[in-house]
Coordinates of C-alpha atoms and ligand atoms in Angstrom, one line a residue:
X1 CA 18.3 38.0 67.5
X2 CA 15.7 40.6 67.1
X3 CA 13.6 38.2 65.1
X4 CA 13.9 35.4 67.6
X5 CA 12.4 37.3 70.5
X6 CA 8.7 37.0 69.5
X7 CA 9.3 33.4 68.6
X8 CA 10.7 32.7 72.0
X9 CA 7.8 34.4 73.6
X10 CA 5.5 32.3 71.4
X11 CA 7.4 29.2 72.3
X12 CA 7.1 29.9 76.0
X13 CA 3.3 30.5 75.6
X14 CA 3.0 27.2 73.7
X15 CA 5.0 25.4 76.4
X16 CA 2.9 26.8 79.2
X17 CA -0.3 26.0 77.3
X18 CA 0.8 22.5 76.5
X19 CA 1.8 21.9 80.1
X20 CA -1.5 23.2 81.2
X21 CA -3.3 21.0 78.7
X22 CA -1.2 18.0 79.6
X23 CA -2.0 18.5 83.2
X24 CA -5.7 18.7 82.7
X25 CA -5.6 15.6 80.4
X26 CA -3.5 13.7 82.8
X27 CA -5.9 14.6 85.5
X28 CA -8.7 13.2 83.4
X29 CA -6.7 10.1 82.7
X30 CA -5.9 9.7 86.3
X31 CA -9.6 8.8 86.8
X32 CA -9.2 5.0 86.8
X33 CA -12.7 4.4 85.5
X34 CA -12.7 6.5 82.3
X35 CA -13.0 4.3 79.3
X36 CA -10.6 5.1 76.4
X37 CA -13.1 5.4 73.6
X38 CA -10.8 6.6 70.8
X39 CA -11.5 4.7 67.7
X40 CA -15.0 3.6 68.7
X41 CA -16.4 5.8 65.9
X42 CA -14.0 4.3 63.4
X43 CA -13.6 0.6 64.3
X44 CA -16.6 0.0 66.5
X45 CA -16.7 -0.4 70.2
X46 CA -13.6 -2.1 71.6
X47 CA -14.8 -4.9 73.9
X48 CA -11.5 -4.8 75.8
X49 CA -12.3 -1.2 76.9
X50 CA -15.5 -2.4 78.6
X51 CA -14.1 -5.6 80.0
X52 CA -13.3 -4.1 83.4
X53 CA -16.9 -2.9 83.7
X54 CA -18.2 -6.3 82.7
X55 CA -16.0 -8.0 85.1
X56 CA -17.6 -6.1 87.9
X57 CA -21.1 -7.0 87.1
X58 CA -21.5 -9.3 90.1
X59 CA -21.2 -6.3 92.4
X60 CA -23.3 -3.3 93.0
X61 CA -21.6 -0.5 91.0
X62 CA -20.5 1.9 93.7
X63 CA -17.1 3.3 94.7
X64 CA -18.0 4.1 98.3
X65 CA -20.2 1.2 99.4
X66 CA -22.0 3.3 102.0
X67 CA -23.6 5.3 99.3
X68 CA -26.9 3.8 98.1
X69 CA -27.7 3.3 94.5
X70 CA -30.6 5.4 93.3
X71 CA -32.8 3.5 90.8
X72 CA -35.5 5.5 89.1
X73 CA -38.4 3.5 87.9
X74 CA -41.5 4.0 85.8
X75 CA -43.7 1.8 83.7
X76 CA -46.3 1.9 80.9
X77 CA -49.3 -0.3 81.3
X78 CA -49.8 -1.5 77.7
X79 CA -52.6 -4.0 78.1
X80 CA -55.1 -5.3 80.7
X81 CA -55.4 -8.9 79.6
X82 CA -57.5 -10.6 82.2
X83 CA -59.2 -10.0 85.5
X84 CA -60.0 -13.2 87.2
X85 CA -62.4 -12.7 90.1
X86 CA -62.3 -16.4 91.2
X87 CA -58.6 -16.6 91.9
X88 CA -58.3 -12.8 92.4
X89 CA -55.7 -12.2 89.8
X90 CA -55.1 -9.3 87.4
X91 CA -53.1 -10.1 84.3
X92 CA -51.5 -7.1 82.7
X93 CA -48.6 -6.2 80.4
X94 CA -46.1 -3.7 81.6
X95 CA -43.1 -2.0 80.0
X96 CA -40.8 -1.4 83.0
X97 CA -38.2 1.3 82.7
X98 CA -35.3 1.6 85.1
X99 CA -32.5 4.2 85.3
X100 CA -29.4 4.2 87.5
X101 CA -25.9 5.4 87.5
X102 CA -22.8 3.2 87.1
X103 CA -19.7 5.2 88.3
X104 CA -17.3 2.7 86.6
X105 CA -18.5 3.7 83.1
X106 CA -17.5 7.1 81.8
X107 CA -16.0 8.4 78.6
X108 CA -15.5 11.6 76.8
X109 CA -17.8 11.8 73.8
X110 CA -15.5 14.3 72.1
X111 CA -12.7 11.7 71.9
X112 CA -14.9 9.4 69.8
X113 CA -16.9 11.5 67.4
X114 CA -19.6 12.6 69.8
X115 CA -20.6 9.0 70.7
X116 CA -23.0 9.6 73.6
X117 CA -24.7 6.2 74.2
X118 CA -23.9 2.6 73.5
X119 CA -26.2 -0.4 73.8
X120 CA -24.9 -3.2 75.8
X121 CA -26.3 -6.7 76.3
X122 CA -28.0 -6.5 79.7
X123 CA -26.5 -9.7 80.9
X124 CA -23.1 -8.0 81.0
X125 CA -24.2 -5.4 83.5
X126 CA -25.3 -5.3 87.1
X127 CA -29.1 -5.1 87.2
X128 CA -31.1 -4.0 90.1
X129 CA -33.4 -6.8 91.4
X130 CA -36.6 -4.8 91.3
X131 CA -39.7 -6.9 91.4
X132 CA -43.4 -6.5 91.9
X133 CA -44.5 -7.8 95.3
X134 CA -47.9 -8.8 94.1
X135 CA -46.4 -10.8 91.2
X136 CA -47.7 -14.4 91.3
X137 CA -46.1 -16.0 88.4
X138 CA -42.6 -16.8 87.0
X139 CA -41.0 -13.9 85.3
X140 CA -41.4 -14.3 81.5
X141 CA -39.0 -11.4 80.6
X142 CA -37.2 -12.2 77.3
X143 CA -33.7 -13.3 78.2
X144 CA -31.6 -11.3 75.7
X145 CA -32.4 -7.7 76.4
X146 CA -30.1 -4.7 76.0
X147 CA -29.5 -1.6 78.0
X148 CA -28.4 1.9 76.9
X149 CA -25.2 3.1 78.5
X150 CA -24.6 6.8 78.4
X151 CA -21.2 8.5 78.5
X152 CA -22.0 9.9 82.0
X153 CA -22.4 6.4 83.3
X154 CA -26.2 6.5 83.3
X155 CA -27.8 3.2 82.4
X156 CA -31.3 2.9 81.0
X157 CA -32.9 -0.5 81.1
X158 CA -36.3 -1.3 79.8
X159 CA -38.0 -4.6 79.9
X160 CA -41.5 -6.0 79.0
X161 CA -43.3 -7.9 81.6
X162 CA -46.4 -10.0 81.7
X163 CA -47.6 -9.4 85.2
X164 CA -50.0 -11.7 86.9
X165 CA -50.6 -9.9 90.1
X166 CA -52.8 -10.7 93.0
X167 CA -55.5 -8.1 93.5
X168 CA -58.3 -7.8 95.9
X169 CA -61.2 -7.9 93.5
X170 CA -64.7 -6.9 94.8
X171 CA -67.4 -8.0 92.3
X172 CA -70.4 -6.8 94.4
X173 CA -71.2 -4.1 91.9
X174 CA -70.7 -6.3 88.8
X175 CA -71.1 -5.3 86.0
X176 CA -70.7 -1.7 87.1
X177 CA -67.6 -2.4 89.2
X178 CA -64.3 -0.7 89.3
X179 CA -61.2 -2.3 90.8
X180 CA -58.2 -0.9 92.5
X181 CA -55.1 -3.1 92.0
X182 CA -51.8 -2.4 93.6
X183 CA -48.4 -2.9 91.9
X184 CA -45.6 -2.5 94.4
X185 CA -42.1 -2.2 93.1
X186 CA -39.4 -3.1 95.6
X187 CA -36.0 -4.6 95.7
X188 CA -35.8 -8.2 96.6
X189 CA -32.5 -8.0 98.5
X190 CA -31.3 -4.5 99.0
X191 CA -32.3 -2.5 102.0
X192 CA -32.5 1.3 102.1
X193 CA -28.8 1.5 102.9
X194 CA -28.0 0.0 99.5
X195 CA -30.8 0.9 97.2
X196 CA -33.3 3.7 96.9
X197 CA -36.1 4.0 94.5
X198 CA -37.2 7.1 92.7
X199 CA -39.7 8.1 90.1
X200 CA -38.4 8.3 86.5
X201 CA -41.7 10.0 85.4
X202 CA -44.5 11.6 87.2
X203 CA -47.6 9.5 87.8
X204 CA -49.8 11.6 85.5
X205 CA -47.2 11.0 82.8
X206 CA -47.4 7.2 83.4
X207 CA -51.2 7.4 83.3
X208 CA -51.3 9.4 80.1
X209 CA -48.7 7.2 78.4
X210 CA -50.6 4.1 79.4
X211 CA -53.9 5.5 78.2
X212 CA -52.5 6.3 74.8
X213 CA -50.7 3.0 74.5
X214 CA -53.6 0.7 75.5
X215 CA -55.2 -0.1 72.3
X216 CA -57.4 -3.0 73.5
X217 CA -61.1 -2.2 73.5
X218 CA -61.5 -5.1 75.9
X219 CA -63.6 -5.4 78.9
X220 CA -61.5 -3.1 81.1
X221 CA -60.7 0.5 80.9
X222 CA -57.9 2.3 82.7
X223 CA -59.2 5.0 84.9
X224 CA -56.1 6.3 86.6
X225 CA -52.9 5.5 88.4
X226 CA -51.8 6.8 91.8
X227 CA -48.8 6.2 93.9
X228 CA -47.6 6.0 97.5
X229 CA -44.2 5.4 98.8
X230 CA -44.3 3.8 102.2
X231 CA -41.2 1.9 103.4
X232 CA -41.5 -1.8 103.9
X233 CA -40.3 -3.1 107.3
X234 CA -39.4 -6.8 107.5
X235 CA -37.9 -7.7 110.8
X236 CA -35.1 -5.2 111.4
X237 CA -34.6 -4.3 107.7
X238 CA -36.1 -1.4 105.9
X239 CA -36.9 -1.7 102.2
X240 CA -37.7 1.1 99.9
X241 CA -40.8 0.5 97.7
X242 CA -43.2 2.4 95.4
X243 CA -46.8 1.4 95.3
X244 CA -48.9 2.2 92.2
X245 CA -52.6 2.0 92.6
X246 CA -54.1 1.1 89.2
X247 CA -57.8 1.8 89.0
X248 CA -59.7 0.1 86.2
X249 CA -63.3 0.0 85.3
X250 CA -65.4 -2.6 83.6
X251 CA -67.1 -1.7 80.4
X252 CA -70.6 -2.8 81.2
X253 CA -72.2 -2.7 77.7
X254 CA -72.0 -6.5 77.0
X255 CA -73.7 -7.2 80.3
X256 CA -76.3 -4.6 79.9
X257 CA -77.3 -5.9 76.5
X258 CA -77.1 -9.6 77.4
X259 CA -78.3 -9.7 81.0
X260 CA -80.1 -6.6 82.2
X261 CA -82.2 -5.7 79.2
X262 CA -83.7 -9.2 78.5
X263 CA -84.3 -9.6 82.2
X264 CA -86.0 -6.2 82.3
X265 CA -88.2 -7.0 79.3
X266 CA -89.3 -10.3 80.9
X267 CA -90.2 -8.7 84.2
X268 CA -92.1 -5.9 82.3
X269 CA -94.1 -8.5 80.4
X270 CA -94.8 -10.3 83.6
X271 CA -96.1 -7.1 85.1
X272 CA -98.2 -6.3 82.0
X273 CA -99.7 -9.8 82.0
X274 CA -101.8 -8.6 85.0
X275 CA -103.9 -7.0 82.4
X276 CA -104.9 -10.3 80.9
X277 CA -108.4 -11.2 82.1
X278 CA -108.3 -13.2 85.2
X279 CA -111.4 -15.2 84.3
X280 CA -110.2 -16.6 81.0
X281 CA -107.7 -18.9 82.6
X282 CA -105.0 -17.7 80.3
X283 CA -103.0 -15.7 82.7
X284 CA -101.5 -18.5 84.8
X285 CA -100.3 -20.5 81.8
X286 CA -98.8 -17.3 80.3
X287 CA -96.9 -16.5 83.5
X288 CA -95.8 -20.1 83.7
X289 CA -94.3 -19.8 80.2
X290 CA -92.6 -16.6 81.2
X291 CA -91.1 -18.2 84.2
X292 CA -89.9 -21.1 82.2
X293 CA -88.4 -18.7 79.7
X294 CA -86.7 -16.8 82.4
X295 CA -85.2 -20.0 83.8
X296 CA -83.8 -20.9 80.4
X297 CA -82.4 -17.4 80.1
X298 CA -80.6 -17.6 83.4
X299 CA -79.2 -21.0 82.5
X300 CA -77.8 -19.7 79.3
X301 CA -76.4 -16.5 80.7
X302 CA -74.8 -18.1 83.7
X303 CA -71.4 -18.1 82.0
X304 CA -71.4 -14.3 81.9
X305 CA -71.7 -14.0 85.6
X306 CA -68.6 -14.1 87.8
X307 CA -68.0 -17.6 89.0
X308 CA -67.6 -16.7 92.7
X309 CA -69.1 -14.3 95.2
X310 CA -72.5 -12.8 95.3
X311 CA -72.7 -9.8 93.0
X312 CA -75.7 -7.5 93.2
X313 CA -76.8 -8.7 89.8
X314 CA -77.5 -12.2 91.2
X315 CA -79.7 -10.6 93.8
X316 CA -81.4 -8.8 91.0
X317 CA -82.0 -12.0 89.1
X318 CA -83.3 -13.7 92.2
X319 CA -85.6 -10.8 92.8
X320 CA -86.9 -11.0 89.2
X321 CA -87.4 -14.7 89.5
X322 CA -89.2 -14.4 92.8
X323 CA -91.4 -11.6 91.5
X324 CA -92.4 -13.9 88.6
X325 CA -93.1 -16.8 91.0
X326 CA -95.2 -14.5 93.3
X327 CA -97.2 -13.2 90.4
X328 CA -97.8 -16.7 89.2
X329 CA -99.0 -17.7 92.6
X330 CA -101.2 -14.7 92.7
X331 CA -102.8 -15.8 89.4
X332 CA -103.3 -19.3 90.6
X333 CA -104.9 -18.0 93.8
X334 CA -107.2 -15.7 91.9
X335 CA -108.2 -18.3 89.4
X336 CA -109.1 -20.6 92.4
X337 CA -111.0 -17.8 94.1
X338 CA -113.0 -16.9 91.0
X339 CA -113.8 -20.5 90.4
X340 CA -114.9 -20.9 94.0
X341 CA -117.2 -17.9 94.0
X342 CA -118.8 -18.7 90.7
X343 CA -119.6 -22.3 91.5
X344 CA -120.5 -22.1 95.2
X345 CA -120.2 -18.5 96.5
X346 CA -119.6 -18.6 100.3
X347 CA -121.5 -16.1 102.4
X348 CA -119.8 -12.8 102.4
X349 CA -118.7 -11.5 105.8
X350 CA -120.7 -8.4 106.8
X351 CA -117.7 -6.1 107.2
X352 CA -116.3 -7.1 103.9
X353 CA -119.6 -6.6 102.3
X354 CA -120.0 -3.0 103.7
X355 CA -116.4 -2.2 102.9
X356 CA -116.9 -3.4 99.3
X357 CA -120.1 -1.5 98.9
X358 CA -118.5 1.7 100.2
X359 CA -115.6 1.2 97.9
X360 CA -117.8 0.5 94.9
X361 CA -120.0 3.5 95.6
X362 CA -116.9 5.7 95.9
X363 CA -115.2 4.5 92.8
X364 CA -118.5 4.6 90.9
X365 CA -119.2 8.2 91.8
X366 CA -115.7 9.0 91.0
X367 CA -116.0 7.3 87.6
X368 CA -119.4 8.7 86.8
X369 CA -118.6 12.3 87.6
X370 CA -116.9 13.2 84.3
X371 CA -119.8 11.5 82.4
X372 CA -122.3 13.4 84.4
X373 CA -120.8 16.7 83.3
X374 CA -121.1 15.7 79.6
X375 CA -124.3 13.6 79.5
X376 CA -126.1 15.1 82.5
X377 CA -127.3 13.2 85.6
X378 CA -129.4 10.6 83.7
X379 CA -127.0 7.7 83.3
X380 CA -125.6 7.9 86.8
X381 CA -129.0 8.0 88.3
X382 CA -129.9 4.9 86.3
X383 CA -126.8 3.1 87.2
X384 CA -126.6 3.9 90.9
X385 CA -129.8 2.1 91.8
X386 CA -128.6 -0.9 89.8
X387 CA -125.6 -1.0 92.1
X388 CA -127.7 -0.5 95.1
X389 CA -129.8 -3.4 94.3
X390 CA -127.3 -6.2 94.8
X391 CA -126.4 -4.6 98.1
X392 CA -129.9 -4.8 99.4
X393 CA -130.5 -8.2 98.0
X394 CA -127.2 -9.7 99.2
X395 CA -128.1 -8.5 102.6
X396 CA -131.2 -10.5 102.4
X397 CA -129.4 -13.7 101.3
X398 CA -129.5 -15.6 104.6
X399 CA -133.2 -14.8 104.9
X400 CA -134.0 -15.9 101.3
X401 CA -132.0 -19.1 101.7
X402 CA -134.3 -20.0 104.6
X403 CA -137.4 -19.2 102.7
X404 CA -136.4 -21.0 99.4
X405 CA -136.9 -24.6 100.7
X406 CA -140.3 -23.6 101.7
X407 CA -141.4 -23.7 98.1
X408 CA -140.6 -20.2 96.9
X409 CA -140.1 -20.0 93.2
X410 CA -136.5 -20.4 92.1
X411 CA -136.9 -17.4 89.7
X412 CA -136.6 -15.1 92.7
X413 CA -133.5 -16.9 94.0
X414 CA -131.5 -16.8 90.8
X415 CA -130.9 -13.0 90.6
X416 CA -130.1 -13.1 94.3
X417 CA -127.3 -15.6 93.7
X418 CA -126.0 -14.0 90.6
X419 CA -125.8 -10.7 92.4
X420 CA -123.8 -12.4 95.2
X421 CA -121.5 -13.9 92.5
X422 CA -121.2 -10.6 90.9
X423 CA -120.2 -9.0 94.2
X424 CA -117.7 -11.7 94.8
X425 CA -116.3 -11.3 91.3
X426 CA -116.0 -7.6 91.9
X427 CA -114.2 -8.4 95.1
X428 CA -111.8 -10.6 93.1
X429 CA -111.1 -7.9 90.6
X430 CA -110.4 -5.4 93.4
X431 CA -108.2 -7.9 95.1
X432 CA -106.4 -8.5 91.8
X433 CA -105.7 -4.9 91.2
X434 CA -104.7 -4.3 94.8
X435 CA -102.2 -7.1 94.6
X436 CA -101.0 -5.8 91.2
X437 CA -100.3 -2.4 92.8
X438 CA -98.5 -4.0 95.7
X439 CA -96.5 -6.0 93.2
X440 CA -95.7 -2.9 91.2
X441 CA -94.7 -1.0 94.4
X442 CA -92.5 -3.8 95.6
X443 CA -90.9 -4.3 92.2
X444 CA -90.2 -0.6 91.6
X445 CA -88.9 0.0 95.1
X446 CA -86.5 -2.9 95.0
X447 CA -85.4 -2.1 91.4
X448 CA -84.8 1.5 92.4
X449 CA -82.8 0.3 95.4
X450 CA -80.6 -1.9 93.3
X451 CA -80.1 0.8 90.6
X452 CA -79.2 3.3 93.4
X453 CA -76.7 0.8 94.8
X454 CA -75.2 0.4 91.3
X455 CA -74.9 4.1 90.9
X456 CA -73.2 4.7 94.2
Ligands
NAG1 C1 -6.5 5.3 73.8 O1 -6.1 4.1 73.0 C2 -5.4 4.4 71.8 C3 -5.1 3.1 71.2 O2 -6.2 2.3 71.0 C4 -4.1 5.1 72.2 O3 -3.4 5.4 71.0 C5 -4.4 6.4 72.9 O4 -3.2 7.0 73.4 C6 -5.3 6.1 74.2 N1 -5.7 7.3 74.7 C7 -5.5 7.6 76.0 C8 -6.0 8.9 76.5 O5 -5.1 6.7 76.8
NAG2 C1 -18.2 7.1 102.0 O1 -19.4 7.8 102.2 C2 -19.7 8.1 103.6 C3 -21.0 8.8 103.6 O2 -21.3 9.6 102.6 C4 -18.6 9.0 104.1 O3 -18.8 9.3 105.5 C5 -17.3 8.3 103.9 O4 -16.2 9.2 104.3 C6 -17.0 7.9 102.5 N1 -15.8 7.1 102.4 C7 -14.9 7.4 101.5 C8 -13.7 6.5 101.5 O5 -15.0 8.3 100.7
NAG3 C1 -33.8 10.1 89.7 O1 -34.7 11.1 89.9 C2 -34.3 12.1 90.7 C3 -35.4 13.1 90.9 O2 -36.2 13.1 89.9 C4 -33.1 12.8 90.0 O3 -32.6 13.8 90.9 C5 -32.0 11.8 89.8 O4 -30.9 12.3 89.1 C6 -32.5 10.6 89.0 N1 -31.5 9.6 89.0 C7 -31.4 8.8 87.9 C8 -30.3 7.7 88.0 O5 -32.0 8.9 86.9
NAG4 C1 -56.8 2.2 96.2 O1 -56.5 1.5 97.4 C2 -55.6 2.2 98.2 C3 -55.4 1.4 99.5 O2 -55.7 0.1 99.3 C4 -56.0 3.6 98.5 O3 -55.1 4.3 99.3 C5 -56.3 4.3 97.2 O4 -56.8 5.6 97.5 C6 -57.3 3.6 96.4 N1 -57.4 4.3 95.1 C7 -58.6 4.6 94.6 C8 -58.6 5.3 93.3 O5 -59.6 4.2 95.1

């Protein structure tokens, strides 16, 4: 009897403990949605245990239907495949991740060797109908994907998606453009009463992941991703949505090398060809050849330009072309003028004459001054009267022309004429350089304007 007493006490303790345990276990078992996972770690997952869950897949998995399902989403932008400015489409590749809770799935990992997650074919589960509003293509998601189901009922579903989305593309700044495309994730059917969207990752995390995943060194570079979460109102229904603003920038190297540099060289050569002598008659053919070359260049490079819209670069090309045409016209005009004044010099208007003289005197003094300092006053004194002479003589041209028919020797008329021709020729050169400076001024100002626009 004395020996039994501790045993009885122990028995009572055991009984109480077992009753307590039993109670807690039965309480756990009373939860109708707990899956009996014993044997999963030995014999594999029992399909029968999951059958009740699979049977419910047609319905949104909630116990109280007035509680909305919270779906957290994120994505990784793994490639930017194409940006089509003509039909305003951005083609990209996304890995979309979705996470939500299914209250009908639950098991105790300790009952089955610490099994925490199981992969289940996604077609057996309820899936949220999240889509991208800008999506303009049929969904090419592979059909047989799986989802991870966690012991707490959390479901993680990832799917790859080739997204052809509509995007408002502005190619004005081509090739230095950057585009801001929107990807709006929203439910097709469920309003805010039934489905809410959340973020699975922060936006900076999405941006960093995408940057490290994008391996393509293609034309486009990911600059950043931002988000906004305005609700979408359609009629009387309110839909939850998350908008991601994907900012991408074009890598302009190809276009700089193939379009801007050759064009710049051609226009530089065109400007430099003003230094060819105007008299030789070489300048106009040279410019004509350049113009022809530029036209061929434009024809060949047309494929590189965006097929629609008027980017600034087209304006730039048109400007280069018109500058070339204008300089060619200038050369033709100058050749004509030089030809005219050497064969039959028209009388020079008085105002032009005095203006020209004043200018020549000014530039001559300006030019001679440095020489004066080195060589003394000799050469300038010699030269200045030489310049004065045509002035005086040209002023006498009308008088001399009257006297020449009277039988004056032609030997006196010849230097008079040649000096007039000389003066005209000087005028042509001055006009040439004046037009050249005007051309340079216009070219540089318009180029600077265009470059400033590109930089902005
Ligand atoms: C789980 O199922 C096994 C048989 O597969 C059964 O022996 C065990 O009692 C069940 N456990 C519970 C808690 O229902
Ligand atoms: C369902 O949820 C709503 C709101 O949370 C609550 O008012 C209602 O009592 C719940 N119904 C049941 C049966 O639990
Ligand atoms: C979704 O995210 C929110 C906030 O980050 C978090 O509280 C919630 O548990 C998440 N839900 C799911 C299903 O992941
Ligand atoms: C992209 O566009 C949206 C509106 O269309 C704007 O709110 C957002 O700030 C823009 N993002 C960038 C980086 O420009």
